[in-house]
Structures are given as structure tokens and as C-alpha cells.
Amino acid sequence: MDWATQPDPFRRFLGAPLLPLLLTGVDAAPPYDALFEPSAVAAQPVGLESVSAFFQFSLALSAWKESLGSRWALRINPSSGNLHPTEGYLVIGAVDGFTDVPGVFHYAPKDHVLERRCELPLALWDQLIEGFPRGTCLAGLSSVHWREAWKYGERAYRYCQHDVGHALAALGLSAALQGWRVQPLTAMGDDGVSRLLGLDREHDFEQAEREHPDLLIAVMPSTITHSGERHLGLPSHALETIRDCTWYGRANRLSSDHVDWEWIDAVADACVKPTTGDLEGSTQATEFSDPFDTKRPAVSARRIVQQRRSAVAMDGHTGITDDQFYLMMDRILPRFERPPWRALGPPAYVHLGLFVHRVEGLVPGLYFLVRSPSRLAGLRNATRREFTWQKPDGCPPGLPLYHLTSGDARGVAGHVSCGQDIAADGAFSLGMIAEFEQPLQCHGAWMYRRLFWETGVIGQVLYLEAEAAGVRSTGIGCFFDDPVHDLFGFGGSAYQSLYHFTVGGPIEDTRLTTFPPYAQEVTNRVTKDN
Ligand SMILES: Cc1cc2nc3c(=O)[nH]c(=O)nc-3n(C[C@H](O)[C@H](O)[C@H](O)COP(=O)(O)O)c2cc1C
């Protein structure tokens, strides 16, 4: 890691026309728990106000921090090492009071503005969006691998994928805040995403670090599930002509110099996603009973989203109740008809191996959350014979949570998370265990990325659920996978630990001073708070 080449966390497209966005307050409706209900929030019309809020509560800055003369920004979406490799895009038609001309826009979080990258002729936009409900726009994500590689070397590729998952969940939940429905365009190949977002435009990135295409979601201003054919891609003939449109802006260079990490490029090449059909397993949505009724006092969704932070240390004594724990586990179940799981789409391949330390009513020890109940037998057979696989006393019947073994798991939890105390000192921590070999064989190497995205979505829900429960959470990208596999008894590569997490009572770092995310008073820029 060379401080002299630390990448700029903010990509800009120099020379691109700007479209400033509005800021809005955090105390308004809807309540946090309504975010997870598909029709609980009335759909806002797509316009400057709602698009502004869509980005403000997904990819915007959440605060500035200062300590010993250094100042850095935090964002609504977390990122490994706070390096933020993920870039966000909007592709939208002509909307009164927002833009007269359809276009591709890059979101610049530092100034909360959109940069117009491309003007799309009306007829082309109509072709692109044909078959989608009226008012649909598209949101896209890409990654600058170098931003993470600068600090983490080869590990960076994985961290970028985690971050995509977090950002995807953040977009899905922010869409829910506007009462909008999302549909992932899972059939799209990377080349199509690249073409639409202008990432393949060599000339615009001459000296600048390239962005790798990740994904696109359709964002629809309606909570009504349309019963017709689902559109999972965009027409290739329309994508072809985008190159010939008017494009603006040249990407800024993020570092003065770079280290080549050949393995990152090799893995990225191997994991390129081709155009595909629908993914298997879309019936999993019906596997779960209705979500729990939370019965907790309403708290503003925007406030929870805005206040999300990573705990830098856990206090080693705060616990949570079993009801709080069960609710968090329930929220993590992949109900694909609900936010934020709809943004990812089926199937679910990731389960939780849990280290329970301080959950009132639960015996400390190892537990397992099986996120696809049909996988229970396979997981049971793949793990240690001595595990009990008993539902804990008092566990709600619909929750696929199992006790494996009792004991003080704090030491081992810290050890397998690269010796990080946060995994031992929380109320519980966990390893996200993915079905690995079979999905990769079935779908191809690109599924490797998608598995990490799923872990990121789970992580984002955990972050918010921890805030809503009055505790805090932290993603743990640094962990030892082999000891985790040994602990649970997994052999071979049928299952793979991909991401760790911890939840507990945080210790605040009092050396840091916190400043608001944007200098402008919110009231100066907001037009109406809804
Ligand atoms: C994929 C990922 C991996 C992370 N790994 C670790 C980790 O191993 N240890 C840690 O203390 N924090 C970890 N974090 C937390 C980040 O450091 C944190 O998100 C970042 O500093 C931004 O702060 P914020 O989450 O408060 O916005 C991780 C976060 C993500 C998203």
C-alpha cells in the first residue's frame, strides 16, 4: 500500500453537463419496517424530487469524519476499507422538471449531482424500455477494482463484489422508500451493461482506471406486480446503436500510478457474465411463511438508513433478546417478492453459520440458519455428525434456525475472523456459507460474483436491522475460510465461507468529529418533504 498512489474515492466525468439533485430530511415517513412490505409505501412519481431521494438514501454521503487533520467521507452504503469501488448510474427517459432528453447519467456522491454521460434519442429510449411499465428507469452499478486493490491486492476482487451486493441492497431499499418496485435484469451480459453505461468507451477512460460492469436493475414507479412476461434484459439491437449517440465527459484519473494485479484481471476475465436466460429456482419465494410482525415502535426508515455505521469495536457485554435475534434472522430470509431481495432475484445459495454469544434465551454456541429450507438435508449431511440440528426452544415455527452445539464460541469466532475482537465481543457473529461447487458448475464462473452479491445484500439487511434494534453491526471481509469449514465440518468445495459479520453493542470512537454529509442546509435545497 503506497499512500502516494491512494485512489481518489470520487470518480468524475470531466466536462459532462451536471444535473444537481435535491436533499431531503430524514424524519419523514415511511417507518423503517414498512420498507420490507411490498405495497406499504405509496409510489412517488418519477421526477427530480424522487430520483434525488433515491440516490440520497442509497449511494450518497452519510457523514464526514475528521481526526488529527484527516477528513474522510462515509456513505449510505458501506465499503471494505471505506475505499468505495462501486459507481452508480441512472438511465432515464424524458421526465418533466428533470430532463427533457433521455439519457445515461453517472451519480457523483460528493456533490450529490448527476453527470450526463449520454443523450439518448427518444425513439432509442422507447426501444430500450419496450415492454416495461410506463415510467420505468434503470439503475446500474460498476466497480473500479483498482480502488480496493490499492490496499488489499488480490483480495480486492472479492471485496468489490461484496460492495456491489451492499450497494444493490441499498438501491433496492431506497426504491422501496419511494414506493417503487425493482426488477434485476439478470439476463444481461456484461457487454450489454458496459455498452449502455458507456464503460466500453476507450476514449473516455484514456488515462483513467476502467470500470467493470456489474449489473442493471429496472426501477418501476409502481408496487403492482404486473402479471405479464418479465423482462430480464434489454434488446440487443437497441444497445448496438448507443455507441453512436452523443456522449459527454472524460473519466478522471484516480491514482498517479498503479500496481498490476494480474490475478484480479485473470479472475475478472474468467467471471465475465454472458447473456443468459432466467436463473433456476425462482419458485423459492413461496418457501417461507409470512414475515414476523415486529410490534416495535415506528422509527423513520430514512433515519435508520442514514445513521447506519460500522462498529469499530464491540463492548463485550451488550446482548440482544431472542425476539430481536429471531426478527433479524427472519429479515434475512430470501423472500424474493419483497425488498431488498427482489433487487437480487432468485435463487438463494447462502446460509448462515452463527456464533451466538449473548442472545437472551438462547444457549451460547453454534447455530445455523438454512436460507433455503429444501437444502436442510444436504447441509446436515455435509456438517459434523455430532451437531444436534434442533430448533431452539421458543424459536418461531417458520424460522429455519437450528442449534448445532453449545459452548463459548467467542474465542473461535474472533480467531476465524482474522483475530478481530469485534467478532468475539458482539452479541453474535456469523460466517456466510455459500453453496459453491454446484451453482458454479450449473451457471458458469460468473456465478462466483453473484454469490458475493448475495452475501452483500444479507450484510446490508444486517446493518440496518442492527440499527433498528439499537445495536450496531460490521461486515468482516477478513476471515480464515479453512478453519470455518473445519469447525462446521465442511469438506471439499461443495460449500464455501464467503463473508463474516458481527452484531453487538458498539464502542464509539470519541477521537473522531462528525460533520454533516453536505454543506448546504437541507432546508435550502429541499422542495417538499414527503
Ligand atoms: C465487504 C466489507 C468488508 C469489511 N471488512 C471489515 C473487516 O474485516 N474489519 C472491520 O473492522 N471492518 C470491515 N468492514 C467495515 C468497513 O471498514 C466500513 O464499512 C468502512 O470503513 C465504512 O464505514 P461505514 O460502514 O461506517 O460507513 C467491512 C465492510 C465491508 C462492506
Coordinates of C-alpha atoms and ligand atoms in Angstrom, one line a residue:
M1 CA 0.0 0.0 0.0
D2 CA 1.6 3.2 -1.2
W3 CA 0.0 6.4 0.3
A4 CA 1.3 8.4 -2.6
T5 CA -1.0 6.5 -5.0
Q6 CA -4.1 6.3 -2.8
P7 CA -7.0 6.4 -5.2
D8 CA -9.5 9.3 -5.3
P9 CA -12.7 7.9 -3.9
F10 CA -14.7 10.1 -6.2
R11 CA -15.0 9.4 -9.9
R12 CA -16.0 12.3 -12.1
F13 CA -16.6 12.7 -15.8
L14 CA -14.9 15.9 -16.6
G15 CA -16.8 18.1 -19.0
A16 CA -20.1 16.3 -18.5
P17 CA -23.2 18.6 -18.0
L18 CA -24.4 18.5 -14.4
L19 CA -27.9 17.9 -13.0
P20 CA -27.9 18.9 -9.3
L21 CA -30.1 16.8 -7.1
L22 CA -32.1 17.8 -4.1
L23 CA -31.6 16.9 -0.4
T24 CA -34.4 15.9 1.9
G25 CA -34.8 15.5 5.7
V26 CA -34.6 12.1 7.4
D27 CA -37.5 12.3 9.8
A28 CA -40.3 11.9 7.4
A29 CA -42.4 8.8 6.8
P30 CA -42.3 5.9 5.9
P31 CA -41.5 3.8 9.0
Y32 CA -38.5 1.5 8.7
D33 CA -40.4 -1.7 9.0
A34 CA -42.6 -0.6 6.0
L35 CA -39.6 -0.9 3.7
F36 CA -39.9 -4.7 3.7
E37 CA -43.6 -4.7 2.8
P38 CA -44.0 -4.7 -1.0
S39 CA -47.1 -2.3 -1.0
A40 CA -46.8 -0.4 2.2
V41 CA -45.3 2.8 0.7
A42 CA -47.4 4.8 -1.8
A43 CA -45.5 5.1 -5.1
Q44 CA -44.0 8.5 -5.8
P45 CA -44.0 9.8 -9.4
V46 CA -40.6 9.7 -11.0
G47 CA -39.1 13.2 -11.0
L48 CA -36.4 15.4 -9.6
E49 CA -37.5 15.0 -6.0
S50 CA -37.9 11.2 -6.0
V51 CA -34.8 10.5 -8.1
S52 CA -32.8 12.8 -5.7
A53 CA -34.1 10.9 -2.7
F54 CA -33.4 7.5 -4.5
F55 CA -29.7 8.4 -4.6
Q56 CA -29.6 10.3 -1.3
F57 CA -30.7 7.1 0.6
S58 CA -28.7 4.6 -1.4
L59 CA -25.2 5.8 -2.6
A60 CA -24.9 9.3 -1.2
L61 CA -22.6 10.5 1.6
S62 CA -23.9 9.9 5.1
A63 CA -21.3 12.0 7.0
W64 CA -17.8 13.5 7.0
K65 CA -15.4 12.3 9.7
E66 CA -12.3 14.2 11.0
S67 CA -9.4 13.2 13.1
L68 CA -5.9 14.6 13.5
G69 CA -6.2 16.7 10.4
S70 CA -7.6 14.0 8.2
R71 CA -11.0 14.2 6.8
W72 CA -12.9 11.4 5.0
A73 CA -16.5 10.8 3.9
L74 CA -18.7 7.9 4.9
R75 CA -21.6 6.8 2.7
I76 CA -25.0 5.2 3.0
N77 CA -23.5 2.0 1.5
P78 CA -20.6 0.5 3.4
S79 CA -17.3 -0.5 1.7
S80 CA -14.4 -2.6 2.7
G81 CA -11.7 -0.3 3.9
N82 CA -14.0 2.6 3.1
L83 CA -12.5 2.6 -0.4
H84 CA -15.8 2.6 -2.3
P85 CA -15.0 0.9 -5.6
T86 CA -18.7 0.9 -6.6
E87 CA -20.0 3.5 -9.1
G88 CA -23.7 4.2 -9.7
Y89 CA -25.6 5.1 -12.9
L90 CA -29.1 6.1 -13.9
V91 CA -30.7 5.6 -17.3
I92 CA -33.9 7.5 -17.6
G93 CA -36.4 8.8 -20.2
A94 CA -37.6 12.4 -20.5
V95 CA -39.3 13.5 -17.3
D96 CA -41.0 16.9 -16.7
G97 CA -38.9 19.1 -14.5
F98 CA -36.0 16.7 -14.5
T99 CA -34.7 16.2 -18.0
D100 CA -36.1 16.9 -21.5
V101 CA -33.9 14.4 -23.1
P102 CA -33.5 10.7 -22.1
G103 CA -30.0 9.9 -21.0
V104 CA -27.4 7.9 -19.2
F105 CA -26.2 9.7 -16.0
H106 CA -23.3 8.9 -13.6
Y107 CA -24.1 9.7 -9.9
A108 CA -21.4 11.8 -8.2
P109 CA -22.0 11.3 -4.4
K110 CA -19.6 14.0 -3.2
D111 CA -21.7 16.8 -4.7
H112 CA -24.9 14.8 -5.0
V113 CA -25.2 15.5 -8.7
L114 CA -25.8 13.5 -11.8
E115 CA -23.4 13.9 -14.6
R116 CA -24.9 13.5 -18.1
R117 CA -22.8 10.9 -19.9
C118 CA -25.1 10.4 -22.9
E119 CA -28.1 11.8 -24.7
L120 CA -30.4 9.1 -25.9
P121 CA -32.8 9.9 -28.8
L122 CA -36.4 9.4 -27.7
A123 CA -37.0 6.6 -30.2
L124 CA -34.0 4.7 -28.9
W125 CA -35.1 5.1 -25.3
D126 CA -38.5 3.7 -26.2
Q127 CA -36.9 0.7 -27.9
L128 CA -34.7 0.1 -24.9
I129 CA -37.5 0.2 -22.4
E130 CA -40.2 -1.5 -24.5
G131 CA -42.3 -3.9 -22.5
F132 CA -41.5 -2.3 -19.2
P133 CA -44.2 -0.4 -17.3
R134 CA -44.6 3.3 -18.1
G135 CA -42.1 5.5 -16.1
T136 CA -39.5 2.7 -15.7
C137 CA -35.9 3.9 -15.4
L138 CA -32.7 1.8 -15.0
A139 CA -30.1 1.9 -12.3
G140 CA -26.6 0.4 -12.9
L141 CA -23.5 -0.5 -10.9
S142 CA -19.9 -0.8 -11.9
S143 CA -16.6 -1.4 -10.0
V144 CA -13.2 0.2 -10.1
H145 CA -11.2 -2.8 -8.9
W146 CA -8.0 -0.7 -8.5
R147 CA -9.6 1.3 -5.7
E148 CA -9.7 -1.9 -3.5
A149 CA -6.5 -3.5 -5.0
W150 CA -4.5 -0.4 -3.9
K151 CA -4.9 -1.6 -0.3
Y152 CA -5.9 -5.3 -0.5
G153 CA -4.1 -6.7 -3.5
E154 CA -5.6 -9.9 -4.8
R155 CA -8.4 -9.9 -2.1
A156 CA -9.8 -6.8 -3.8
Y157 CA -11.8 -8.7 -6.4
R158 CA -13.9 -10.4 -3.6
Y159 CA -14.3 -7.1 -1.7
C160 CA -15.5 -5.3 -4.8
Q161 CA -18.2 -8.0 -5.2
H162 CA -19.3 -7.7 -1.5
D163 CA -19.6 -4.0 -2.0
V164 CA -21.8 -4.5 -5.1
G165 CA -24.1 -6.6 -3.0
H166 CA -24.3 -3.9 -0.3
A167 CA -25.0 -1.2 -3.0
L168 CA -27.6 -3.3 -4.7
A169 CA -29.5 -3.8 -1.4
A170 CA -29.1 -0.1 -0.7
L171 CA -30.7 0.7 -4.1
G172 CA -33.5 -1.8 -3.6
L173 CA -34.4 -0.4 -0.2
S174 CA -34.2 3.2 -1.4
A175 CA -36.5 2.3 -4.2
A176 CA -38.9 0.8 -1.6
L177 CA -38.7 4.2 0.2
Q178 CA -40.2 5.8 -2.9
G179 CA -42.8 3.0 -3.2
W180 CA -41.0 1.7 -6.3
R181 CA -40.6 -1.8 -7.4
V182 CA -37.3 -3.2 -8.9
Q183 CA -36.6 -6.0 -11.3
P184 CA -33.0 -7.2 -11.8
L185 CA -32.0 -7.6 -15.4
T186 CA -30.4 -10.9 -14.7
A187 CA -30.3 -12.0 -18.4
M188 CA -28.0 -9.1 -19.3
G189 CA -24.4 -9.9 -20.2
D190 CA -21.5 -7.7 -19.1
D191 CA -21.0 -6.4 -22.6
G192 CA -24.6 -5.1 -22.7
V193 CA -24.2 -3.4 -19.3
S194 CA -20.9 -1.9 -20.4
R195 CA -22.4 -0.7 -23.7
L196 CA -25.4 1.0 -22.0
L197 CA -23.3 2.7 -19.3
G198 CA -20.5 3.7 -21.7
L199 CA -17.9 1.7 -19.8
D200 CA -16.5 0.3 -23.1
R201 CA -15.7 3.8 -24.4
E202 CA -11.9 3.6 -24.5
H203 CA -11.5 7.2 -25.4
D204 CA -13.4 8.4 -22.3
F205 CA -11.2 6.5 -20.0
E206 CA -7.8 7.1 -21.7
Q207 CA -5.6 7.6 -18.7
A208 CA -8.2 6.7 -16.2
E209 CA -8.9 3.5 -14.3
R210 CA -11.5 1.4 -16.1
E211 CA -14.9 0.4 -14.5
H212 CA -16.0 -3.1 -14.7
P213 CA -19.8 -3.6 -15.5
D214 CA -21.7 -5.3 -12.6
L215 CA -25.4 -5.1 -13.0
L216 CA -28.6 -3.3 -14.0
I217 CA -32.0 -3.2 -12.3
A218 CA -35.2 -1.8 -13.7
V219 CA -36.8 0.6 -11.3
M220 CA -40.6 0.9 -11.7
P221 CA -42.8 3.6 -10.2
S222 CA -45.4 1.1 -9.0
T223 CA -45.8 -1.5 -6.4
I224 CA -48.2 -3.5 -8.6
T225 CA -46.7 -6.8 -9.7
H226 CA -47.5 -7.0 -13.4
S227 CA -48.6 -10.4 -14.3
G228 CA -47.3 -10.3 -17.9
E229 CA -43.9 -11.5 -19.2
R230 CA -41.0 -10.5 -17.1
H231 CA -38.3 -8.6 -19.0
L232 CA -34.9 -9.6 -17.8
G233 CA -32.7 -7.9 -20.4
L234 CA -32.7 -5.1 -23.0
P235 CA -33.0 -5.6 -26.7
S236 CA -29.5 -6.0 -28.3
H237 CA -30.4 -4.1 -31.5
A238 CA -31.1 -1.0 -29.3
L239 CA -27.9 -1.4 -27.3
E240 CA -25.9 -1.6 -30.5
T241 CA -26.8 1.9 -31.5
I242 CA -25.9 3.6 -28.2
R243 CA -22.3 3.9 -29.2
D244 CA -23.3 6.4 -31.9
C245 CA -25.2 8.7 -29.6
T246 CA -23.8 12.0 -28.2
W247 CA -21.6 11.2 -25.1
Y248 CA -20.1 13.7 -22.7
G249 CA -17.2 13.7 -20.2
R250 CA -13.8 12.1 -19.7
A251 CA -13.2 10.0 -16.6
N252 CA -10.8 11.5 -14.0
R253 CA -7.7 9.6 -13.2
L254 CA -7.9 8.2 -9.6
S255 CA -4.2 7.4 -8.9
S256 CA -1.0 8.8 -10.2
D257 CA 0.4 5.3 -10.5
H258 CA -0.8 1.7 -10.3
V259 CA 0.3 -1.8 -9.4
D260 CA -0.8 -4.5 -11.8
W261 CA -2.6 -7.4 -10.0
E262 CA -2.6 -10.0 -12.8
W263 CA -4.8 -12.4 -10.8
I264 CA -7.5 -9.8 -10.5
D265 CA -7.6 -9.3 -14.2
A266 CA -7.5 -13.1 -14.7
V267 CA -10.4 -13.7 -12.4
A268 CA -12.3 -10.8 -13.8
D269 CA -11.9 -12.2 -17.3
A270 CA -12.9 -15.7 -16.1
C271 CA -16.0 -14.3 -14.4
V272 CA -17.4 -12.2 -17.3
K273 CA -21.1 -12.8 -17.5
P274 CA -22.6 -13.7 -20.8
T275 CA -26.2 -13.1 -21.8
T276 CA -28.2 -15.8 -20.1
G277 CA -31.8 -16.9 -19.5
D278 CA -33.7 -16.8 -16.3
L279 CA -32.0 -18.3 -13.3
E280 CA -33.2 -21.6 -11.8
G281 CA -35.1 -21.7 -8.6
S282 CA -37.4 -18.7 -8.9
T283 CA -40.1 -20.6 -7.0
Q284 CA -38.2 -20.3 -3.8
A285 CA -40.3 -17.2 -2.9
T286 CA -43.1 -19.4 -1.7
E287 CA -41.0 -21.4 0.7
F288 CA -41.4 -19.1 3.7
S289 CA -44.3 -18.2 6.0
D290 CA -45.3 -14.6 6.3
P291 CA -42.7 -12.3 7.9
F292 CA -42.9 -11.6 11.6
D293 CA -45.0 -8.8 13.0
T294 CA -42.3 -6.6 14.6
K295 CA -44.5 -4.9 17.2
R296 CA -41.9 -2.3 17.8
P297 CA -42.4 1.5 17.9
A298 CA -42.2 3.0 14.4
V299 CA -38.9 4.7 13.6
S300 CA -38.1 6.6 10.4
A301 CA -36.7 4.5 7.6
R302 CA -34.6 7.4 6.3
R303 CA -33.1 7.9 9.7
I304 CA -32.1 4.3 10.1
V305 CA -30.6 4.2 6.6
Q306 CA -28.8 7.5 7.2
Q307 CA -27.4 6.5 10.6
R308 CA -26.0 3.1 9.5
R309 CA -22.4 2.8 10.5
S310 CA -19.8 0.0 11.1
A311 CA -18.9 -0.6 14.7
V312 CA -15.1 -0.2 15.0
A313 CA -15.2 -2.1 18.3
M314 CA -17.8 -4.0 20.3
D315 CA -18.2 -3.5 24.1
G316 CA -18.2 -7.2 25.1
H317 CA -21.3 -7.0 27.3
T318 CA -24.3 -5.8 25.4
G319 CA -26.7 -8.5 24.4
I320 CA -30.0 -8.7 22.4
T321 CA -33.2 -10.5 23.1
D322 CA -34.2 -13.7 21.4
D323 CA -37.1 -11.8 19.8
Q324 CA -34.7 -9.3 18.3
F325 CA -32.5 -12.1 17.1
Y326 CA -35.3 -14.0 15.5
L327 CA -36.6 -10.9 13.8
M328 CA -33.1 -10.3 12.3
M329 CA -32.9 -13.9 11.1
D330 CA -36.4 -13.6 9.6
R331 CA -35.5 -10.4 7.7
I332 CA -32.6 -12.3 6.2
L333 CA -34.8 -15.0 4.7
P334 CA -34.8 -14.5 0.9
R335 CA -38.4 -13.5 0.3
F336 CA -37.9 -12.6 -3.3
E337 CA -41.2 -10.9 -3.7
R338 CA -40.1 -8.3 -1.1
P339 CA -37.4 -5.6 -0.8
P340 CA -34.5 -5.8 -0.9
W341 CA -34.4 -9.4 -2.1
R342 CA -36.3 -8.5 -5.3
A343 CA -33.3 -6.4 -6.4
L344 CA -31.1 -9.5 -6.4
G345 CA -33.6 -12.1 -7.6
P346 CA -33.6 -15.8 -7.0
P347 CA -32.1 -18.3 -6.3
A348 CA -30.6 -18.1 -2.8
Y349 CA -27.4 -20.0 -2.2
V350 CA -26.1 -18.5 1.0
H351 CA -26.7 -19.8 4.6
L352 CA -25.5 -18.5 8.0
G353 CA -23.2 -20.4 10.3
L354 CA -23.8 -18.5 13.6
F355 CA -21.6 -17.9 16.7
V356 CA -24.2 -16.9 19.3
H357 CA -22.6 -15.2 22.3
R358 CA -25.2 -13.0 24.1
V359 CA -28.7 -13.6 22.9
E360 CA -31.1 -13.7 25.9
G361 CA -33.0 -17.0 25.8
L362 CA -30.5 -18.8 23.5
V363 CA -27.8 -21.1 24.8
P364 CA -24.4 -19.8 23.6
G365 CA -22.9 -21.9 20.9
L366 CA -23.1 -22.6 17.2
Y367 CA -26.3 -22.3 15.2
F368 CA -27.3 -22.5 11.5
L369 CA -29.8 -20.5 9.5
V370 CA -30.9 -22.5 6.4
R371 CA -32.0 -19.8 3.9
S372 CA -33.5 -22.4 1.5
P373 CA -35.3 -25.0 3.6
S374 CA -35.0 -27.6 0.8
R375 CA -31.3 -27.6 1.5
L376 CA -31.6 -28.7 5.1
A377 CA -30.8 -32.4 4.4
G378 CA -27.8 -31.6 2.3
L379 CA -26.3 -29.2 4.8
R380 CA -26.9 -31.6 7.7
N381 CA -25.1 -34.4 5.8
A382 CA -22.2 -32.1 5.0
T383 CA -21.6 -31.0 8.6
R384 CA -20.3 -32.6 11.7
R385 CA -22.2 -35.8 12.8
E386 CA -22.3 -34.6 16.5
F387 CA -24.4 -31.5 15.7
T388 CA -27.9 -31.6 17.1
W389 CA -29.8 -29.7 14.4
Q390 CA -32.5 -29.0 16.9
K391 CA -34.9 -26.0 16.7
P392 CA -34.1 -23.8 19.8
D393 CA -36.9 -23.7 22.4
G394 CA -39.1 -20.7 21.6
C395 CA -38.0 -20.4 18.0
P396 CA -40.9 -19.4 15.8
P397 CA -42.0 -22.4 13.8
G398 CA -41.5 -20.9 10.4
L399 CA -37.9 -19.9 11.0
P400 CA -35.3 -22.4 9.7
L401 CA -32.9 -21.8 12.6
Y402 CA -31.1 -24.8 14.2
H403 CA -28.9 -25.2 17.2
L404 CA -25.8 -27.2 16.4
T405 CA -23.7 -27.3 19.6
S406 CA -23.5 -25.4 22.9
G407 CA -20.4 -23.7 24.3
D408 CA -18.5 -20.4 24.5
A409 CA -17.8 -19.6 20.8
R410 CA -16.2 -16.2 21.4
G411 CA -12.6 -17.3 21.1
V412 CA -13.1 -19.3 17.9
A413 CA -15.3 -16.5 16.4
G414 CA -12.6 -14.0 16.9
H415 CA -9.9 -16.4 15.6
V416 CA -11.7 -17.3 12.4
S417 CA -12.3 -13.6 11.7
C418 CA -8.5 -12.9 11.3
G419 CA -8.3 -12.5 15.1
Q420 CA -10.6 -9.4 15.1
D421 CA -12.1 -8.9 18.5
I422 CA -15.3 -7.4 17.0
A423 CA -16.4 -11.0 16.1
A424 CA -16.0 -12.1 19.7
D425 CA -17.2 -9.1 21.6
G426 CA -20.6 -8.7 19.9
A427 CA -23.9 -10.4 20.7
F428 CA -23.4 -12.8 17.8
S429 CA -21.2 -13.1 14.7
L430 CA -21.5 -15.3 11.7
G431 CA -20.0 -16.8 8.6
M432 CA -22.0 -16.7 5.4
I433 CA -21.7 -20.2 3.9
A434 CA -22.5 -20.5 0.2
E435 CA -23.4 -23.5 -1.8
F436 CA -20.4 -23.2 -4.1
E437 CA -19.5 -26.0 -6.5
Q438 CA -22.9 -26.8 -7.8
P439 CA -24.0 -23.2 -8.6
L440 CA -20.7 -22.5 -10.4
Q441 CA -21.0 -25.7 -12.4
C442 CA -24.6 -25.1 -13.2
H443 CA -24.3 -21.4 -14.2
G444 CA -20.7 -20.8 -15.0
A445 CA -17.8 -18.9 -13.4
W446 CA -19.7 -15.6 -13.3
M447 CA -21.9 -17.1 -10.6
Y448 CA -18.9 -16.5 -8.3
R449 CA -19.7 -12.8 -8.4
R450 CA -23.4 -13.3 -7.8
L451 CA -22.7 -15.4 -4.7
F452 CA -20.8 -12.5 -3.2
W453 CA -23.5 -10.1 -4.2
E454 CA -26.0 -12.3 -2.2
T455 CA -23.7 -12.0 0.8
G456 CA -23.6 -8.2 0.4
V457 CA -27.4 -8.0 0.4
I458 CA -27.6 -10.1 3.5
G459 CA -25.0 -7.8 5.1
Q460 CA -26.9 -4.6 4.2
V461 CA -30.0 -6.0 5.9
L462 CA -28.0 -6.9 9.0
Y463 CA -26.5 -3.4 9.1
L464 CA -30.0 -1.9 9.1
E465 CA -31.6 -4.4 11.4
A466 CA -28.8 -3.9 13.9
E467 CA -29.5 -0.1 13.9
A468 CA -33.3 -0.7 14.2
A469 CA -32.6 -2.9 17.2
G470 CA -30.5 -0.2 18.9
V471 CA -27.2 -2.0 18.4
R472 CA -24.6 -1.9 15.5
S473 CA -23.0 -4.2 13.0
T474 CA -19.8 -4.6 11.0
G475 CA -19.0 -6.5 7.8
I476 CA -15.9 -8.7 8.2
G477 CA -14.2 -9.3 4.9
C478 CA -11.0 -10.6 6.5
F479 CA -11.5 -14.1 7.8
F480 CA -9.9 -17.6 7.5
D481 CA -12.1 -19.9 5.4
D482 CA -10.4 -23.2 6.1
P483 CA -10.8 -23.1 9.9
V484 CA -14.5 -22.1 9.4
H485 CA -15.0 -25.1 7.2
D486 CA -13.3 -27.4 9.7
L487 CA -15.4 -26.0 12.6
F488 CA -18.6 -26.8 10.8
G489 CA -17.3 -30.0 9.2
F490 CA -17.5 -28.9 5.5
G491 CA -15.0 -30.7 3.3
G492 CA -14.2 -30.3 -0.4
S493 CA -15.7 -27.3 -2.2
A494 CA -19.4 -28.0 -2.1
Y495 CA -19.7 -25.2 0.4
Q496 CA -17.6 -22.1 0.9
S497 CA -17.5 -19.4 3.6
L498 CA -17.6 -16.1 1.8
Y499 CA -18.2 -13.3 4.3
H500 CA -18.4 -12.7 8.0
F501 CA -20.5 -10.3 10.1
T502 CA -20.8 -9.2 13.7
V503 CA -23.7 -7.6 15.6
G504 CA -23.5 -6.1 19.1
G505 CA -23.1 -3.1 21.3
P506 CA -20.6 -0.7 19.7
I507 CA -17.9 1.4 21.4
E508 CA -17.9 4.9 19.9
D509 CA -14.6 6.2 18.8
T510 CA -14.6 9.6 20.6
R511 CA -11.4 10.8 18.9
L512 CA -13.5 11.4 15.7
T513 CA -15.5 14.5 14.9
T514 CA -18.6 14.1 12.8
F515 CA -19.9 16.6 10.2
P516 CA -23.0 16.6 8.0
P517 CA -22.7 14.9 4.6
Y518 CA -23.4 18.1 2.6
A519 CA -22.5 21.7 3.5
Q520 CA -25.9 23.0 2.2
E521 CA -28.6 23.1 4.8
V522 CA -31.1 20.5 3.8
T523 CA -33.9 23.1 4.0
N524 CA -32.2 25.2 1.4
R525 CA -32.3 22.6 -1.2
V526 CA -35.4 20.6 -0.4
T527 CA -38.6 21.4 -2.2
K528 CA -41.0 19.2 -0.3
D529 CA -40.7 16.6 2.3
N530 CA -42.9 13.6 1.7
Ligands
LIG1 C1 -17.2 -6.1 2.3 C2 -16.8 -5.4 3.6 C3 -15.8 -5.9 4.4 C4 -15.4 -5.3 5.6 N1 -14.4 -5.9 6.4 C5 -14.1 -5.4 7.6 C6 -13.2 -6.0 8.4 O1 -12.7 -7.1 8.1 N2 -13.0 -5.4 9.6 C7 -13.5 -4.2 10.0 O2 -13.3 -3.7 11.1 N3 -14.4 -3.6 9.2 C8 -14.7 -4.1 8.0 N4 -15.7 -3.5 7.2 C9 -16.3 -2.2 7.6 C10 -15.7 -1.1 6.7 O3 -14.4 -0.8 7.2 C11 -16.6 0.1 6.8 O4 -17.8 -0.2 6.0 C12 -16.0 1.4 6.2 O5 -14.9 1.8 6.9 C13 -17.0 2.5 6.0 O6 -17.6 2.8 7.3 P1 -19.2 2.7 7.5 O7 -19.6 1.3 7.3 O8 -19.3 3.1 8.9 O9 -19.8 3.6 6.5 C14 -16.0 -4.1 6.0 C15 -17.1 -3.6 5.2 C16 -17.4 -4.2 4.0 C17 -18.6 -3.6 3.2

